[in-house]
PDB file of C-alpha atoms in Angstrom:
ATOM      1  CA  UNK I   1      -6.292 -17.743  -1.151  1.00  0.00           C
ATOM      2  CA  UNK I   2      -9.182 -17.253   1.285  1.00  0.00           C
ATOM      3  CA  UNK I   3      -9.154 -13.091  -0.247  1.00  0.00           C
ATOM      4  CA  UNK I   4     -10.771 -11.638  -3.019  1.00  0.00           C
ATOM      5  CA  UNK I   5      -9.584  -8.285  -1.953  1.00  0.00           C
ATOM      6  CA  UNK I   6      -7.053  -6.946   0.849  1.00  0.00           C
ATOM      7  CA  UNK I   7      -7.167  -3.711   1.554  1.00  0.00           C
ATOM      8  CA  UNK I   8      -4.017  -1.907   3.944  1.00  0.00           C
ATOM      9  CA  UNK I   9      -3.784   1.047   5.587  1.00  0.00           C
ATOM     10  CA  UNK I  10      -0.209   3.405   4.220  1.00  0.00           C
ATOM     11  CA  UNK I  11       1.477   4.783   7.360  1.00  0.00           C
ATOM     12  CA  UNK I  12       3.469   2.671   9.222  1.00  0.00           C
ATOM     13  CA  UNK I  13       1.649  -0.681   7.418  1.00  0.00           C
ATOM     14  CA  UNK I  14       3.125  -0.121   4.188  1.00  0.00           C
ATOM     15  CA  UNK I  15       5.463   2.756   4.754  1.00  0.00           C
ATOM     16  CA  UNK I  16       7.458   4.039   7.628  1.00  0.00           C
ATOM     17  CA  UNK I  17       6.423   7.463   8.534  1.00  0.00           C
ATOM     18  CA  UNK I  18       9.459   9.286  10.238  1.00  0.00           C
ATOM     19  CA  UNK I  19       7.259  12.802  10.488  1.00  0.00           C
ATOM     20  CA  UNK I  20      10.574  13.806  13.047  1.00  0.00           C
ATOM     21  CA  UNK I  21      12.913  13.101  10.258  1.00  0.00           C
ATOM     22  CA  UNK I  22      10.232  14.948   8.115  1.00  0.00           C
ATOM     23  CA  UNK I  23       9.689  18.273  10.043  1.00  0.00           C
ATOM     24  CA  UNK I  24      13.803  18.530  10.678  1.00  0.00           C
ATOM     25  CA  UNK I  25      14.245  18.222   6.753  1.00  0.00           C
ATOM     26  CA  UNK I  26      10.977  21.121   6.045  1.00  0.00           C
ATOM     27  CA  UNK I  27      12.616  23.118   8.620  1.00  0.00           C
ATOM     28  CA  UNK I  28      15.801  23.842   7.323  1.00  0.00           C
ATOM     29  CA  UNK I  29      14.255  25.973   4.588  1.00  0.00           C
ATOM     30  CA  UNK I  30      12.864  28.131   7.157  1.00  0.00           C
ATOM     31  CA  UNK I  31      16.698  28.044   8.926  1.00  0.00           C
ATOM     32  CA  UNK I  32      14.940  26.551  11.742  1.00  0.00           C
ATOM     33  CA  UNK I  33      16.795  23.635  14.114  1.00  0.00           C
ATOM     34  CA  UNK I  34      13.885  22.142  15.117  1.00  0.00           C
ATOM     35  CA  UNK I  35      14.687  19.988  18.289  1.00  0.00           C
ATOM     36  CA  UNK I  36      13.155  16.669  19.856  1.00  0.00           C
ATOM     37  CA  UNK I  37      11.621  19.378  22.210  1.00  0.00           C
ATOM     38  CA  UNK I  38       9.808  20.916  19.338  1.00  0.00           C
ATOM     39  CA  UNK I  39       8.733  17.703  18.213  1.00  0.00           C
ATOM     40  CA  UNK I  40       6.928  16.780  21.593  1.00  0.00           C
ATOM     41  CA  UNK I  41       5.227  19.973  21.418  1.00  0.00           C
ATOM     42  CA  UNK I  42       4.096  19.276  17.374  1.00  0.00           C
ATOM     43  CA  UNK I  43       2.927  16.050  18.978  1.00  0.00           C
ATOM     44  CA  UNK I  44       0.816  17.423  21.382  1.00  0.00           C
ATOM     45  CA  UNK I  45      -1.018  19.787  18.743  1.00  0.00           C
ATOM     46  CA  UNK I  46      -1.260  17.325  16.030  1.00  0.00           C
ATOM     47  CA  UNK I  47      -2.351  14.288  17.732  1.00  0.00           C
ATOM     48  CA  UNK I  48      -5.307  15.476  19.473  1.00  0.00           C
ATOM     49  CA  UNK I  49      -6.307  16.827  15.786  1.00  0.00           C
ATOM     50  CA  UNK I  50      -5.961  13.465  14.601  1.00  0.00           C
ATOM     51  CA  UNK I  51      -8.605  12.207  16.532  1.00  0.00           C
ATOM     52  CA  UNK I  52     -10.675  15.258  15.969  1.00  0.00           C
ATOM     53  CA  UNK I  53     -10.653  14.618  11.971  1.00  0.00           C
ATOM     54  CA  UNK I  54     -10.840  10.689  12.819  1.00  0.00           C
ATOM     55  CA  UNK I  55     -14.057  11.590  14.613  1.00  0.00           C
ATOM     56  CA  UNK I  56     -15.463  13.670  11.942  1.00  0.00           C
ATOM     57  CA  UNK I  57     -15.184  17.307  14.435  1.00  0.00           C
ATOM     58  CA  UNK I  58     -12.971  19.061  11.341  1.00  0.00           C
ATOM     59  CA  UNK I  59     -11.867  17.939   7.848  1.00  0.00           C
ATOM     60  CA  UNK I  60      -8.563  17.418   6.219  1.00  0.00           C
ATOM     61  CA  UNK I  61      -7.965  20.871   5.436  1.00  0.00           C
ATOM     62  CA  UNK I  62      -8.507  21.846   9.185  1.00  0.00           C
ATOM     63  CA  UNK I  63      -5.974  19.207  10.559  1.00  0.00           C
ATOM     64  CA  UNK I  64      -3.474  20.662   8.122  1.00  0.00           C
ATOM     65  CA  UNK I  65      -3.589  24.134   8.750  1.00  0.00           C
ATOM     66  CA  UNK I  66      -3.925  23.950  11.983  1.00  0.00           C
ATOM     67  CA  UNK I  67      -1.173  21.844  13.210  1.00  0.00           C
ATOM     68  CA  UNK I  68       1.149  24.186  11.619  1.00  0.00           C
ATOM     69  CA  UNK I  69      -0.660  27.431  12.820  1.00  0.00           C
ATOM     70  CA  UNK I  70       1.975  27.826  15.775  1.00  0.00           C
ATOM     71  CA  UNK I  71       4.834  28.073  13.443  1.00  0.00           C
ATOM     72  CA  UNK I  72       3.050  29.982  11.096  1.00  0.00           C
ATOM     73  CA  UNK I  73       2.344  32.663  13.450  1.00  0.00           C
ATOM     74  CA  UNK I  74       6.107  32.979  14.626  1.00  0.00           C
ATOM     75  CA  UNK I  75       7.903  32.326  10.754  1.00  0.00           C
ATOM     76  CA  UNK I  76       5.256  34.868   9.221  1.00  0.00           C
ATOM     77  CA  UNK I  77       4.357  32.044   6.316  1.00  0.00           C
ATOM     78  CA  UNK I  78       0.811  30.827   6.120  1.00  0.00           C
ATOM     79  CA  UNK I  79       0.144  27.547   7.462  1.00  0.00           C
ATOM     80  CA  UNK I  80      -0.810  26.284   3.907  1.00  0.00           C
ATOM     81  CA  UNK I  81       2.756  26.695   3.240  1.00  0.00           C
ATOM     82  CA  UNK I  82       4.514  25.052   5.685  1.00  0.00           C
ATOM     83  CA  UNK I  83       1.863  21.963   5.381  1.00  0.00           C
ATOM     84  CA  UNK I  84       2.845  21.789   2.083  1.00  0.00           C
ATOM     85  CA  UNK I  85       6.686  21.812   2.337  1.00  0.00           C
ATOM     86  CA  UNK I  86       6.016  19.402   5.256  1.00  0.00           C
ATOM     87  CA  UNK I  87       4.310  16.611   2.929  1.00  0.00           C
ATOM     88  CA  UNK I  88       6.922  17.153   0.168  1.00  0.00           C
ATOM     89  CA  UNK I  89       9.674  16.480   2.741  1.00  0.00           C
ATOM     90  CA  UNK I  90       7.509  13.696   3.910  1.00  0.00           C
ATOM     91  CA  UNK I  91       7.514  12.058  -0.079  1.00  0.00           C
ATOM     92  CA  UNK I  92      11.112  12.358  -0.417  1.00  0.00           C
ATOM     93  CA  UNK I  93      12.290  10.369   2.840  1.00  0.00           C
ATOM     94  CA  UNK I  94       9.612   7.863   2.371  1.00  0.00           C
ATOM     95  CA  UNK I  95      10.619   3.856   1.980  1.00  0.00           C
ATOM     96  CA  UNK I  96       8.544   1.328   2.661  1.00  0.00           C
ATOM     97  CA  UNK I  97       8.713  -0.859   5.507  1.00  0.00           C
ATOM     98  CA  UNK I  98      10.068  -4.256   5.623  1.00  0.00           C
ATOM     99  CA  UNK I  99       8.713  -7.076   4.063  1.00  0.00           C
ATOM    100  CA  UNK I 100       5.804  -4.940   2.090  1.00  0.00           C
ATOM    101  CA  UNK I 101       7.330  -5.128  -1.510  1.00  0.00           C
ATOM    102  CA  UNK I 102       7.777  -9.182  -0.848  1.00  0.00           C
ATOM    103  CA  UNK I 103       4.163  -9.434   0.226  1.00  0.00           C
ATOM    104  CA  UNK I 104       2.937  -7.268  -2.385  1.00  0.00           C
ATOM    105  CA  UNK I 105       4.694  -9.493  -5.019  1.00  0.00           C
ATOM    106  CA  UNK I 106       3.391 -12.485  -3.107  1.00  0.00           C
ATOM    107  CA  UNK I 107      -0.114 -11.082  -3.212  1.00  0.00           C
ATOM    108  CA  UNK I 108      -0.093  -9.578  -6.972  1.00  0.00           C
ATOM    109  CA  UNK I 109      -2.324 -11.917  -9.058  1.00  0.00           C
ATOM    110  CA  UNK I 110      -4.119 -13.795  -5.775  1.00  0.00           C
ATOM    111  CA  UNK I 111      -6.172 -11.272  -4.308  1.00  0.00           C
ATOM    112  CA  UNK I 112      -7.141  -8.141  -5.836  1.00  0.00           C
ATOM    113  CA  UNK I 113      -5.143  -4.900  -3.891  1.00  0.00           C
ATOM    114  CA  UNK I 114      -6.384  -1.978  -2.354  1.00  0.00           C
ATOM    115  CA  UNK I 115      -5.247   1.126   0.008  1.00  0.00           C
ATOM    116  CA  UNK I 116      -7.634   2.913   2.235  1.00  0.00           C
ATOM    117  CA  UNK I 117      -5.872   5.946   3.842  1.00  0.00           C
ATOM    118  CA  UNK I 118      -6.746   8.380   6.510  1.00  0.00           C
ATOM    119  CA  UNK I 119      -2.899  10.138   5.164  1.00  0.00           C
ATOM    120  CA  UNK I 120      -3.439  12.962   2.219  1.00  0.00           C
ATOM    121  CA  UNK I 121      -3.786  12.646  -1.271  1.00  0.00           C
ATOM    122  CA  UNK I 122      -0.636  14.987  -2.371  1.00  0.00           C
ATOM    123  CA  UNK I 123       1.564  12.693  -0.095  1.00  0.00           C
ATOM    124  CA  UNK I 124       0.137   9.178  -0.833  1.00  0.00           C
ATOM    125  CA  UNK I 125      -0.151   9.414  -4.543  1.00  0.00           C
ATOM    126  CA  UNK I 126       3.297  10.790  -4.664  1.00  0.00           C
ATOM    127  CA  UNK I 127       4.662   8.662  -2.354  1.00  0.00           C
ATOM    128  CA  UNK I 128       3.418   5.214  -3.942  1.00  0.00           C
ATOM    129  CA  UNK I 129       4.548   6.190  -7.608  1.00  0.00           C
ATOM    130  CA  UNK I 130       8.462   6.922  -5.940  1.00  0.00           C
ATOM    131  CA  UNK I 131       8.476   3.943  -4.546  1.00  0.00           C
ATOM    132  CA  UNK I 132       6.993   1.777  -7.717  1.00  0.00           C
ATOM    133  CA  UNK I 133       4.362   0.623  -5.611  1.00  0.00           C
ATOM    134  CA  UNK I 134       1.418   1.762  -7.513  1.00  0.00           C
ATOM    135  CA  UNK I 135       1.472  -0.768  -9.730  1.00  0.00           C
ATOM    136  CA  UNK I 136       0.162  -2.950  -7.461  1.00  0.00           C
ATOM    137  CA  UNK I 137      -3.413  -1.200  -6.100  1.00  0.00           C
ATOM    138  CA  UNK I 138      -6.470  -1.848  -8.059  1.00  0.00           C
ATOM    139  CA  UNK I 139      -7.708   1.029  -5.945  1.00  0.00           C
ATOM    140  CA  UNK I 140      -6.606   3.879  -3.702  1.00  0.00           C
ATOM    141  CA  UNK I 141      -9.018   5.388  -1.537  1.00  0.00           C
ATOM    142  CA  UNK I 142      -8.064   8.219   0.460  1.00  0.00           C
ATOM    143  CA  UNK I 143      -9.773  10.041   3.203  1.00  0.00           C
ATOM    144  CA  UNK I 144      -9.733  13.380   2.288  1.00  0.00           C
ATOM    145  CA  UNK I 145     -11.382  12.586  -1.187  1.00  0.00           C
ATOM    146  CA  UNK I 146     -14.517  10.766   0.251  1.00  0.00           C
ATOM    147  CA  UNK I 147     -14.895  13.620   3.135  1.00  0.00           C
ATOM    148  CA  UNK I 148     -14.631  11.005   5.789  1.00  0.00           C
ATOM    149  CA  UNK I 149     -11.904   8.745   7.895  1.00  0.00           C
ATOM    150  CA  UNK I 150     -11.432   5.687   9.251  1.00  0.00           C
ATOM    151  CA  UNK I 151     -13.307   4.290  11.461  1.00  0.00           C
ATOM    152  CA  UNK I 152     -16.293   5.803   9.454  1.00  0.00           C
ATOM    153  CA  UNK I 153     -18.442   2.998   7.791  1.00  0.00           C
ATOM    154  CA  UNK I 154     -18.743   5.597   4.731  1.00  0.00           C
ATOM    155  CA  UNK I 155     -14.954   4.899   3.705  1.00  0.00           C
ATOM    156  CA  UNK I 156     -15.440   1.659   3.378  1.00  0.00           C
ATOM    157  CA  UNK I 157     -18.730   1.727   1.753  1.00  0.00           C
ATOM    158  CA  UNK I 158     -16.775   3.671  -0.061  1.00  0.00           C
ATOM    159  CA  UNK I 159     -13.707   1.564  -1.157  1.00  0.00           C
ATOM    160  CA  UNK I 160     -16.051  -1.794  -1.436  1.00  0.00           C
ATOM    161  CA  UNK I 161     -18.299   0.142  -4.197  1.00  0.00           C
ATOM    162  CA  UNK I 162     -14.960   1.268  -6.019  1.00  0.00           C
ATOM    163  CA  UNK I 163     -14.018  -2.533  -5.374  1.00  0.00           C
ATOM    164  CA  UNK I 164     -17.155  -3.670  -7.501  1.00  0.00           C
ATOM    165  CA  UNK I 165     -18.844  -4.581  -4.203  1.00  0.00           C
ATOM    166  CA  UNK I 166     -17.233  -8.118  -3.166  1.00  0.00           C
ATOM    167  CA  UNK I 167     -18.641 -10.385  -1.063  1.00  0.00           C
ATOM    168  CA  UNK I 168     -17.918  -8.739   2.495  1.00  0.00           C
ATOM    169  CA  UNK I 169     -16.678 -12.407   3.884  1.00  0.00           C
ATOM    170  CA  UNK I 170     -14.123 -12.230   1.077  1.00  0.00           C
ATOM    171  CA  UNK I 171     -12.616  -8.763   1.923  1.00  0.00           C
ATOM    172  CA  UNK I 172      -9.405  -8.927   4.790  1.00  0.00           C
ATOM    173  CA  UNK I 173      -8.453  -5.502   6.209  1.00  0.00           C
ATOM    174  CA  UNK I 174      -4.850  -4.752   7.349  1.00  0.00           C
ATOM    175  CA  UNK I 175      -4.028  -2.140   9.701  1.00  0.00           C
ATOM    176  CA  UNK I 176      -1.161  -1.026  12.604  1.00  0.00           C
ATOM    177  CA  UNK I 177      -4.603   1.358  14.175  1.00  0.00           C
ATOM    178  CA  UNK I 178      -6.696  -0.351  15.592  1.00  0.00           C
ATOM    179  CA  UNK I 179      -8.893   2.348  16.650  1.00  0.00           C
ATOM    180  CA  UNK I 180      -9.576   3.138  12.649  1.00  0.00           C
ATOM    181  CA  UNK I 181      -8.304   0.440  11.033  1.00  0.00           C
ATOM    182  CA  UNK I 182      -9.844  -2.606  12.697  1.00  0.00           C
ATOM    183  CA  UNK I 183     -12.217  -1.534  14.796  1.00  0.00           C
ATOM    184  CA  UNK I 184     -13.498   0.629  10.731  1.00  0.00           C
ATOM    185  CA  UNK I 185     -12.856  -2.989   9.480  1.00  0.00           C
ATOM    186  CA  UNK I 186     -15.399  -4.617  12.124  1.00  0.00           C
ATOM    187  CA  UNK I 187     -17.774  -2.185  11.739  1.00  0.00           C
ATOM    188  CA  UNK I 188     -17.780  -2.746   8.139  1.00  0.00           C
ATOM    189  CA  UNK I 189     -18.292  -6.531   8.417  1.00  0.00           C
ATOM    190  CA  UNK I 190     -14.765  -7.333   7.232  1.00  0.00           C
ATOM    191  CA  UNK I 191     -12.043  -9.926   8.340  1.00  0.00           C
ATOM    192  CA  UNK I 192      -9.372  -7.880  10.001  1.00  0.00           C
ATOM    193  CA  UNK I 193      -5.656  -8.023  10.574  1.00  0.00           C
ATOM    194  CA  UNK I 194      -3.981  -6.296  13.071  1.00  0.00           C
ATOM    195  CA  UNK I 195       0.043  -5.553  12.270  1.00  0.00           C
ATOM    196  CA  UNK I 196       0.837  -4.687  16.365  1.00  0.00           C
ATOM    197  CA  UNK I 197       5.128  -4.582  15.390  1.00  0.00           C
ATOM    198  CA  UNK I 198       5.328  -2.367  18.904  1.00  0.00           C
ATOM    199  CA  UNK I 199       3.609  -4.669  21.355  1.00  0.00           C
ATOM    200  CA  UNK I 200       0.610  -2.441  21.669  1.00  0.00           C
ATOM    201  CA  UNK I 201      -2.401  -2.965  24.148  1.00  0.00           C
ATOM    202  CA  UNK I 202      -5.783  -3.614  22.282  1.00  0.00           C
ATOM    203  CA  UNK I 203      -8.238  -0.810  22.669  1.00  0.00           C
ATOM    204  CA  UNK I 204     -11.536  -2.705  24.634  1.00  0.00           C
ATOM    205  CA  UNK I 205     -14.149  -4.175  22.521  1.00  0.00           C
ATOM    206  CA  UNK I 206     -12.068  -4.679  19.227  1.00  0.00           C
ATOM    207  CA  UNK I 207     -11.119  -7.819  18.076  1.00  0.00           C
ATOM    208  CA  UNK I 208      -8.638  -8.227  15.110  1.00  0.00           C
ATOM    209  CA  UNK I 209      -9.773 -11.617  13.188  1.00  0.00           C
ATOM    210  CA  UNK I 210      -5.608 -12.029  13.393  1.00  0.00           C
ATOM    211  CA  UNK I 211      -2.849 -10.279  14.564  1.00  0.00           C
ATOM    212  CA  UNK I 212       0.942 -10.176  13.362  1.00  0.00           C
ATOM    213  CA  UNK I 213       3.880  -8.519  14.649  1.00  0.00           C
ATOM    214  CA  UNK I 214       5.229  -8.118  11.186  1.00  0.00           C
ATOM    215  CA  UNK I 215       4.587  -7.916   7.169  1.00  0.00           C
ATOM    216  CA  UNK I 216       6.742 -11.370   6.948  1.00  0.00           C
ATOM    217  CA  UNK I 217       4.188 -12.887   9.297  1.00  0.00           C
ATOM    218  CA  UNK I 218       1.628 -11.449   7.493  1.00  0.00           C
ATOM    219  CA  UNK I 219       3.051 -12.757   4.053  1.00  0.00           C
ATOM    220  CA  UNK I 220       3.435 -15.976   6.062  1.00  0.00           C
ATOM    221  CA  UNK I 221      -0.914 -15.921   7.012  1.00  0.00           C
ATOM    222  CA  UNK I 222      -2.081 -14.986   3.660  1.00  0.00           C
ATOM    223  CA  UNK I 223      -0.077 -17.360   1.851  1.00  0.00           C
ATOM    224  CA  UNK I 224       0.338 -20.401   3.371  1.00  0.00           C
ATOM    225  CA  UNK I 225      -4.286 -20.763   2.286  1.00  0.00           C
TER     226      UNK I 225
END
């Protein structure tokens, strides 16, 4: 094994992430139907916030609040609220995707393990116990706790110093974002894989060490060294 330590992103590397699925299930306590229409128009607040917090322009708290401040407004229940519900809907319909608890076993006892999240602490440490995955990470770094995201070389710094600081060379990072996720990975001196399972166009100027299509691939890479 080339690795002394792999660290993955969560959403939609390790876990699916069905936030439609998610925001019809947190709705029906408010006896809302909310509709692939609504969803677009979620979409259209939350992702531009996404980029906002991955850029450092407003924190965790911000993004969460203020995706939700719409339907605050017309349900008369602060945002806080319906954030919450949200990521407790989000933690019960989570599974992980296929192929990660076969790589995970594959890894375990190889290469140390590691998670480095821009997702938020209630959901990820919930959601990795309920799925018996915790067990697994030597170390779970999350955005919100170190006060930046991915791409930020601070996160990193971050999760390398909880990581003992390994030998850069020796540390693979394994990501479906390239725009945090790799191109964070780069900046950071790290070996980076990029898990593109939707045919995606790379961003200019980054350059995934190696790309997969899929955790079995992936399983395939790291362990035929």
């Amino acid at each position: 094994m080339n690795w002394d330590w792999i660290f993955f992103d969560a959403d939609e590397t390790l876990f699916t992430f069905d936030s439609f699925g998610g925001l019809q299930r947190m709705f029906l306590d408010y006896s809302v139907k909310f509709t692939a229409e609504d969803f677009q128009h979620y979409q259209s607040v939350n992702k531009p916030l996404w980029v906002d917090y991955q850029n450092g322009a407003i924190t965790a708290l911000q993004l969460q609040h203020q995706r939700f401040e719409g339907w605050a407004a017309r349900l008369n229940v602060p945002a806080g609220d319906l954030n919450n519900a949200f990521l407790n809907a989000m933690a019960e319909i989570c599974t992980p995707l296929p192929g990660a608890v076969s790589l995970l076993k594959s890894l375990k006892g190889h290469a140390k393990l590691g998670i480095i999240t821009n997702g938020f602490t209630a959901l990820q440490e919930i959601r990795l116990e309920r799925t018996g995955l915790r067990d697994y990470f030597d170390a779970l770094i999350i955005s919100e706790q170190v006060g930046v995201a991915k791409p930020h070389p601070r996160i990193f710094d971050y999760a390398l110093e909880q990581a003992g600081n390994p030998d850069r060379s020796r540390v693979l990072m394994v990501g479906d974002t390239a725009a945090s996720d790799i191109l964070g990975g780069m900046n950071a001196g790290l070996s980076t894989c990029w898990l593109n399972a939707h045919h995606q166009e790379l961003p200019e100027g980054i350059e995934p060490t190696y790309t997969v299509t899929s955790l079995r691939e992936l399983e395939q890479l790291l362990c035929k060294h």
